[in-house]
C-alpha cells in the first residue's frame, strides 16, 4: 500500500467522483465505507459492485462497504471525505457532524459555491464541524475526471490546508503510482479555482455548440483564467495558485474534455436547447449552473470585472441568446494585455 498505515475512511456521496475516490482509497489499502442518499445506487453497488448510475463500467472493490445510513458510514472513521453536490453539502455534513470523531481528518472534494450564502465549501464545512476538526480541514482539487481516476490513469491533484500536517497526511493517504498529490497552503485559491472553472467551462461549451473552433475556445480559457485570478486575488488568494493544478490545470481539463458535464451543458445551450430540458436529462450535477449566479454576485461584491461570467449569468438567468452574448464579448472596448500595462509606445518603450 502506498498511503501509509490503513485508515477507516468514510466517503460521503456516491456520485461519480465519490465512487472513484472510494475506489482509489480501497485500492490504496484503506478500509472504506461509502454513503449514498439514493437507495437505487446503494442497491446497484451491493448487487453488482458497480455504480451504473454515475460511474458505469467500473468494478468497485468488494471491500468497499456501501450504506444509505449516514451514521453507520461515518461513526469511527479517521478520514471523512465530503463529496456531496455543493448545494447539499451543508445539509448532509450538518447531519454527519453528529457522528464524526473529533480526531478525524475531514477532506472536502466538492467544487462549488453555495448560492444562498456565497460561501465556499471550506466555509460551509467549518460552520458545521467541531473547532479542531474544522481547522484541519483539507481541500482536494485539480484536473481529475472520475472515470480516468478509477481506471488508474495517471492524474495529478492538489491538497490544500492551513495545517501542514493535514495536507501531508492527505498526500500520503490518497497518493499512489497513478494519483499524484501536491500540497498547497492556499485553501481560498484552491477552492475558487475548482469552483469557478466550471463557469468558464459552460462558456467554452456554449462556443463549441455555436460551431466555433479552437481559436474561440483558447480565448475563453485564457480570458477566463484572467477573470478567475482577478476575483481570487481580490478575495485574498495567491496569484500563483491559479497557475497550478487547481487553476489552469482544472480549467483546461473542464473546458476541453469530452467528459466534462459543464462543457456539455454549455454545448447544448449553444445548440439552442433549453436549460430545463438539459438538466432534466442528466443524472449527475453540473456544478457550474449554480456556481454562475454565485460567482456573478461575488464579482459585484468585490467590484471585479468578469465579462465572461456576466454573459453566462445572462444566458442562464435571463435567457440571453448565446450568440448575442459572444458577440457582445467580442465588441467590448479594446484594452492592453497584461491588464494595467498601458500602451508601450505611449510610455516611450
Short mmCIF file of C-alpha atoms in Angstrom, two decimals, residues 6-326:
data_model
loop_
_atom_site.label_atom_id
_atom_site.label_comp_id
_atom_site.label_asym_id
_atom_site.label_seq_id
_atom_site.Cartn_x
_atom_site.Cartn_y
_atom_site.Cartn_z
CA UNK A 6 -4.54 1.67 6.75
CA UNK A 7 -7.28 4.03 7.89
CA UNK A 8 -11.01 3.65 8.39
CA UNK A 9 -12.35 6.00 5.73
CA UNK A 10 -15.87 7.30 5.12
CA UNK A 11 -16.78 8.73 1.71
CA UNK A 12 -19.97 10.80 1.88
CA UNK A 13 -21.54 10.98 -1.56
CA UNK A 14 -21.66 8.22 -4.17
CA UNK A 15 -21.73 10.26 -7.34
CA UNK A 16 -19.05 9.63 -9.94
CA UNK A 17 -16.30 11.43 -8.00
CA UNK A 18 -17.20 10.00 -4.61
CA UNK A 19 -17.32 6.49 -6.03
CA UNK A 20 -13.97 6.99 -7.77
CA UNK A 21 -12.37 8.24 -4.54
CA UNK A 22 -13.77 5.28 -2.59
CA UNK A 23 -12.28 3.02 -5.27
CA UNK A 24 -8.92 4.82 -5.01
CA UNK A 25 -8.78 4.69 -1.21
CA UNK A 26 -9.66 0.99 -1.19
CA UNK A 27 -7.03 0.32 -3.83
CA UNK A 28 -4.55 2.09 -1.54
CA UNK A 29 -5.36 -0.39 1.22
CA UNK A 30 -7.74 1.65 3.39
CA UNK A 31 -10.97 0.31 4.90
CA UNK A 32 -13.66 2.26 3.06
CA UNK A 33 -17.33 2.86 3.73
CA UNK A 34 -19.35 4.69 1.07
CA UNK A 35 -22.63 6.55 1.69
CA UNK A 36 -25.34 7.33 -0.86
CA UNK A 37 -28.67 9.03 -0.26
CA UNK A 38 -30.12 7.18 -3.26
CA UNK A 39 -31.42 3.67 -2.46
CA UNK A 40 -31.05 2.73 -6.12
CA UNK A 41 -27.31 3.45 -6.05
CA UNK A 42 -26.86 1.51 -2.80
CA UNK A 43 -28.69 -1.46 -4.36
CA UNK A 44 -26.63 -1.29 -7.57
CA UNK A 45 -23.35 -1.27 -5.70
CA UNK A 46 -24.34 -4.08 -3.37
CA UNK A 47 -25.80 -6.32 -6.06
CA UNK A 48 -23.37 -5.77 -8.92
CA UNK A 49 -20.35 -4.00 -7.43
CA UNK A 50 -20.89 -1.21 -9.96
CA UNK A 51 -22.36 2.28 -9.74
CA UNK A 52 -24.24 2.05 -13.02
CA UNK A 53 -25.98 5.38 -12.47
CA UNK A 54 -22.88 7.56 -12.02
CA UNK A 55 -19.76 5.53 -12.80
CA UNK A 56 -20.72 2.74 -15.22
CA UNK A 57 -18.16 0.20 -16.30
CA UNK A 58 -16.04 0.44 -13.13
CA UNK A 59 -15.96 -2.51 -10.75
CA UNK A 60 -15.79 -1.30 -7.14
CA UNK A 61 -13.64 -3.44 -4.80
CA UNK A 62 -15.67 -5.89 -2.73
CA UNK A 63 -14.02 -4.48 0.39
CA UNK A 64 -15.89 -1.15 -0.01
CA UNK A 65 -18.94 -1.24 2.26
CA UNK A 66 -21.94 0.67 0.93
CA UNK A 67 -24.79 2.04 3.02
CA UNK A 68 -27.62 4.53 2.92
CA UNK A 69 -27.29 5.18 6.67
CA UNK A 70 -25.05 8.16 7.30
CA UNK A 71 -24.24 7.36 10.94
CA UNK A 72 -23.29 3.81 10.03
CA UNK A 73 -20.77 5.07 7.47
CA UNK A 74 -19.26 7.96 9.44
CA UNK A 75 -19.01 6.63 13.00
CA UNK A 76 -15.45 5.66 13.92
CA UNK A 77 -13.88 6.86 10.66
CA UNK A 78 -10.50 8.58 10.95
CA UNK A 79 -10.81 10.01 7.44
CA UNK A 80 -14.10 11.57 6.26
CA UNK A 81 -14.39 12.68 2.63
CA UNK A 82 -17.22 15.10 1.77
CA UNK A 83 -18.25 14.66 -1.88
CA UNK A 84 -21.92 15.68 -1.98
CA UNK A 85 -23.09 18.20 -4.61
CA UNK A 86 -22.12 21.68 -3.44
CA UNK A 87 -25.65 22.91 -2.75
CA UNK A 88 -26.29 19.96 -0.41
CA UNK A 89 -23.00 19.88 1.50
CA UNK A 90 -24.28 21.98 4.43
CA UNK A 91 -27.35 19.81 4.96
CA UNK A 92 -25.54 16.49 4.63
CA UNK A 93 -22.47 17.41 6.66
CA UNK A 94 -24.50 19.04 9.43
CA UNK A 95 -26.06 15.62 9.96
CA UNK A 96 -22.74 13.81 9.51
CA UNK A 97 -21.05 16.04 12.08
CA UNK A 98 -23.07 14.30 14.79
CA UNK A 99 -21.08 11.14 14.15
CA UNK A 100 -17.63 12.48 13.21
CA UNK A 101 -14.81 11.52 15.56
CA UNK A 102 -13.13 14.74 16.83
CA UNK A 103 -9.79 13.22 15.83
CA UNK A 104 -10.91 12.59 12.24
CA UNK A 105 -9.44 14.38 9.26
CA UNK A 106 -12.14 15.81 7.01
CA UNK A 107 -11.42 16.25 3.30
CA UNK A 108 -13.61 18.35 1.03
CA UNK A 109 -13.78 17.09 -2.56
CA UNK A 110 -16.87 19.05 -3.71
CA UNK A 111 -16.38 22.01 -6.06
CA UNK A 112 -18.78 24.91 -5.97
CA UNK A 113 -20.15 27.94 -4.13
CA UNK A 114 -23.29 27.82 -2.03
CA UNK A 115 -25.76 30.06 -3.84
CA UNK A 116 -27.82 31.01 -0.78
CA UNK A 117 -24.84 32.35 1.18
CA UNK A 118 -21.95 32.70 -1.35
CA UNK A 119 -19.86 30.51 0.94
CA UNK A 120 -17.11 28.28 -0.39
CA UNK A 121 -17.15 24.62 0.62
CA UNK A 122 -14.42 25.11 3.24
CA UNK A 123 -16.57 27.84 4.83
CA UNK A 124 -19.65 25.63 4.74
CA UNK A 125 -17.80 22.77 6.41
CA UNK A 126 -16.10 24.88 9.07
CA UNK A 127 -19.53 26.17 10.09
CA UNK A 128 -20.78 22.67 10.90
CA UNK A 129 -17.63 20.86 12.08
CA UNK A 130 -16.18 20.93 15.61
CA UNK A 131 -13.43 23.54 16.05
CA UNK A 132 -10.27 21.45 15.84
CA UNK A 133 -11.71 19.27 13.06
CA UNK A 134 -12.56 22.38 11.07
CA UNK A 135 -9.05 23.78 11.49
CA UNK A 136 -7.54 20.61 9.99
CA UNK A 137 -9.96 20.62 7.07
CA UNK A 138 -8.25 19.83 3.76
CA UNK A 139 -9.47 20.55 0.23
CA UNK A 140 -8.74 18.09 -2.58
CA UNK A 141 -8.97 19.60 -6.05
CA UNK A 142 -7.42 19.63 -9.51
CA UNK A 143 -7.92 18.18 -13.00
CA UNK A 144 -9.42 14.76 -12.36
CA UNK A 145 -12.21 13.10 -14.33
CA UNK A 146 -13.67 10.38 -12.12
CA UNK A 147 -13.66 7.65 -14.76
CA UNK A 148 -9.98 8.13 -15.56
CA UNK A 149 -9.01 8.11 -11.86
CA UNK A 150 -10.99 4.91 -11.31
CA UNK A 151 -9.24 3.32 -14.30
CA UNK A 152 -5.87 4.13 -12.76
CA UNK A 153 -4.82 6.62 -15.42
CA UNK A 154 -2.05 8.98 -14.26
CA UNK A 155 -3.59 12.01 -12.54
CA UNK A 156 -2.18 14.93 -10.53
CA UNK A 157 -4.19 16.92 -7.98
CA UNK A 158 -3.55 19.28 -5.07
CA UNK A 159 -4.37 19.06 -1.35
CA UNK A 160 -4.81 22.43 0.36
CA UNK A 161 -4.99 23.04 4.09
CA UNK A 162 -3.87 25.62 6.61
CA UNK A 163 -2.47 22.65 8.56
CA UNK A 164 0.80 21.35 7.13
CA UNK A 165 0.30 18.08 8.98
CA UNK A 166 -3.16 17.60 7.46
CA UNK A 167 -2.17 18.29 3.87
CA UNK A 168 0.83 15.97 4.14
CA UNK A 169 -1.40 13.23 5.55
CA UNK A 170 -3.84 13.62 2.65
CA UNK A 171 -0.89 13.48 0.27
CA UNK A 172 0.15 10.13 1.77
CA UNK A 173 -3.32 8.62 2.11
CA UNK A 174 -4.53 9.41 -1.41
CA UNK A 175 -1.21 9.24 -3.24
CA UNK A 176 -0.39 6.25 -5.42
CA UNK A 177 1.55 5.31 -8.52
CA UNK A 178 -1.31 6.70 -10.63
CA UNK A 179 -2.59 9.50 -8.36
CA UNK A 180 -0.01 12.15 -7.54
CA UNK A 181 -0.94 14.66 -4.84
CA UNK A 182 0.79 18.03 -4.50
CA UNK A 183 0.26 20.32 -1.48
CA UNK A 184 -0.64 23.99 -1.14
CA UNK A 185 -1.49 26.13 1.94
CA UNK A 186 -3.77 28.43 -0.12
CA UNK A 187 -7.20 26.96 0.67
CA UNK A 188 -9.03 30.03 -0.66
CA UNK A 189 -7.31 29.92 -4.05
CA UNK A 190 -7.72 26.18 -4.47
CA UNK A 191 -11.43 26.41 -3.59
CA UNK A 192 -12.06 29.27 -6.02
CA UNK A 193 -10.10 27.63 -8.84
CA UNK A 194 -12.09 24.42 -8.50
CA UNK A 195 -15.45 26.20 -8.36
CA UNK A 196 -15.07 28.99 -10.90
CA UNK A 197 -13.56 26.89 -13.68
CA UNK A 198 -16.99 25.28 -14.09
CA UNK A 199 -18.48 28.64 -15.07
CA UNK A 200 -15.83 29.16 -17.73
CA UNK A 201 -16.36 25.58 -18.94
CA UNK A 202 -20.02 26.40 -19.54
CA UNK A 203 -18.89 29.31 -21.72
CA UNK A 204 -16.40 27.12 -23.60
CA UNK A 205 -19.20 24.64 -24.25
CA UNK A 206 -21.52 27.40 -25.49
CA UNK A 207 -18.88 28.47 -28.01
CA UNK A 208 -18.42 24.89 -29.22
CA UNK A 209 -22.18 24.47 -29.51
CA UNK A 210 -22.33 27.59 -31.66
CA UNK A 211 -19.84 25.97 -34.03
CA UNK A 212 -16.75 27.98 -33.09
CA UNK A 213 -13.38 26.27 -33.08
CA UNK A 214 -10.00 26.23 -31.35
CA UNK A 215 -9.34 29.98 -31.57
CA UNK A 216 -12.51 30.76 -29.64
CA UNK A 217 -12.00 28.03 -27.06
CA UNK A 218 -8.44 29.19 -26.39
CA UNK A 219 -9.61 32.78 -25.96
CA UNK A 220 -12.27 31.69 -23.47
CA UNK A 221 -9.78 29.65 -21.43
CA UNK A 222 -7.16 32.42 -21.36
CA UNK A 223 -9.53 35.27 -20.57
CA UNK A 224 -11.47 33.02 -18.19
CA UNK A 225 -8.27 32.41 -16.23
CA UNK A 226 -7.74 36.18 -16.05
CA UNK A 227 -11.23 36.62 -14.59
CA UNK A 228 -10.81 33.84 -12.04
CA UNK A 229 -7.44 35.22 -10.97
CA UNK A 230 -8.77 38.78 -10.63
CA UNK A 231 -11.54 37.68 -8.30
CA UNK A 232 -9.30 35.31 -6.37
CA UNK A 233 -6.65 37.95 -5.70
CA UNK A 234 -9.33 40.48 -4.70
CA UNK A 235 -10.60 37.96 -2.16
CA UNK A 236 -7.11 37.28 -0.77
CA UNK A 237 -5.86 34.23 -2.69
CA UNK A 238 -2.33 33.82 -4.05
CA UNK A 239 -1.89 34.55 -7.76
CA UNK A 240 0.40 31.53 -8.14
CA UNK A 241 -2.39 29.13 -7.16
CA UNK A 242 -4.30 29.93 -10.35
CA UNK A 243 -1.32 28.90 -12.45
CA UNK A 244 -1.25 25.47 -10.84
CA UNK A 245 -3.34 22.31 -10.88
CA UNK A 246 -6.41 23.79 -9.17
CA UNK A 247 -6.34 26.78 -11.51
CA UNK A 248 -5.21 26.49 -15.12
CA UNK A 249 -4.95 22.69 -14.84
CA UNK A 250 -8.58 22.12 -13.87
CA UNK A 251 -9.72 24.91 -16.19
CA UNK A 252 -8.14 23.36 -19.29
CA UNK A 253 -9.50 19.91 -18.45
CA UNK A 254 -13.05 21.10 -17.86
CA UNK A 255 -13.14 23.40 -20.89
CA UNK A 256 -11.78 20.84 -23.34
CA UNK A 257 -12.59 17.35 -22.06
CA UNK A 258 -15.45 15.40 -23.58
CA UNK A 259 -16.27 14.02 -20.11
CA UNK A 260 -16.94 17.49 -18.69
CA UNK A 261 -20.57 17.85 -17.59
CA UNK A 262 -20.32 21.64 -17.51
CA UNK A 263 -18.91 21.84 -21.02
CA UNK A 264 -21.68 19.51 -22.17
CA UNK A 265 -24.39 21.73 -20.67
CA UNK A 266 -22.83 24.76 -22.36
CA UNK A 267 -22.58 22.91 -25.66
CA UNK A 268 -26.26 22.06 -25.61
CA UNK A 269 -27.15 25.64 -24.69
CA UNK A 270 -25.12 26.80 -27.68
CA UNK A 271 -27.08 24.40 -29.86
CA UNK A 272 -30.29 26.12 -28.77
CA UNK A 273 -31.63 23.65 -26.19
CA UNK A 274 -33.45 24.88 -23.09
CA UNK A 275 -31.63 24.69 -19.76
CA UNK A 276 -34.55 22.92 -18.08
CA UNK A 277 -34.51 20.16 -20.69
CA UNK A 278 -30.73 19.75 -20.48
CA UNK A 279 -30.73 19.40 -16.69
CA UNK A 280 -33.72 17.07 -16.82
CA UNK A 281 -31.72 14.67 -19.00
CA UNK A 282 -28.76 14.50 -16.60
CA UNK A 283 -28.25 12.17 -13.64
CA UNK A 284 -25.18 13.99 -12.32
CA UNK A 285 -24.92 17.62 -11.25
CA UNK A 286 -23.25 20.26 -13.44
CA UNK A 287 -21.97 22.47 -10.62
CA UNK A 288 -21.34 25.46 -12.88
CA UNK A 289 -25.08 26.10 -13.32
CA UNK A 290 -25.49 27.02 -9.65
CA UNK A 291 -21.99 28.48 -9.31
CA UNK A 292 -22.57 31.02 -12.11
CA UNK A 293 -25.04 33.27 -10.26
CA UNK A 294 -22.98 32.92 -7.09
CA UNK A 295 -19.80 33.96 -8.92
CA UNK A 296 -21.62 36.86 -10.56
CA UNK A 297 -22.74 38.02 -7.10
CA UNK A 298 -19.18 37.72 -5.76
CA UNK A 299 -17.83 39.76 -8.67
CA UNK A 300 -20.25 42.54 -7.78
CA UNK A 301 -19.44 42.28 -4.07
CA UNK A 302 -15.71 42.67 -4.72
CA UNK A 303 -16.12 45.09 -7.67
CA UNK A 304 -14.22 42.78 -10.02
CA UNK A 305 -14.90 42.87 -13.75
CA UNK A 306 -15.79 39.39 -15.04
CA UNK A 307 -17.33 39.74 -18.51
CA UNK A 308 -17.46 36.02 -19.38
CA UNK A 309 -19.13 35.25 -16.06
CA UNK A 310 -21.53 38.13 -16.67
CA UNK A 311 -22.57 36.80 -20.07
CA UNK A 312 -23.01 33.25 -18.74
CA UNK A 313 -25.18 34.68 -15.96
CA UNK A 314 -27.29 36.45 -18.58
CA UNK A 315 -27.67 33.24 -20.61
CA UNK A 316 -28.64 31.09 -17.62
CA UNK A 317 -30.66 33.54 -15.56
CA UNK A 318 -32.12 35.90 -18.17
CA UNK A 319 -32.43 33.67 -21.22
CA UNK A 320 -30.00 35.73 -23.30
CA UNK A 321 -29.22 34.41 -26.77
CA UNK A 322 -25.79 32.68 -26.63
CA UNK A 323 -24.63 34.11 -29.97
CA UNK A 324 -25.52 37.64 -28.84
CA UNK A 325 -23.53 37.03 -25.65
CA UNK A 326 -20.41 36.03 -27.60
#
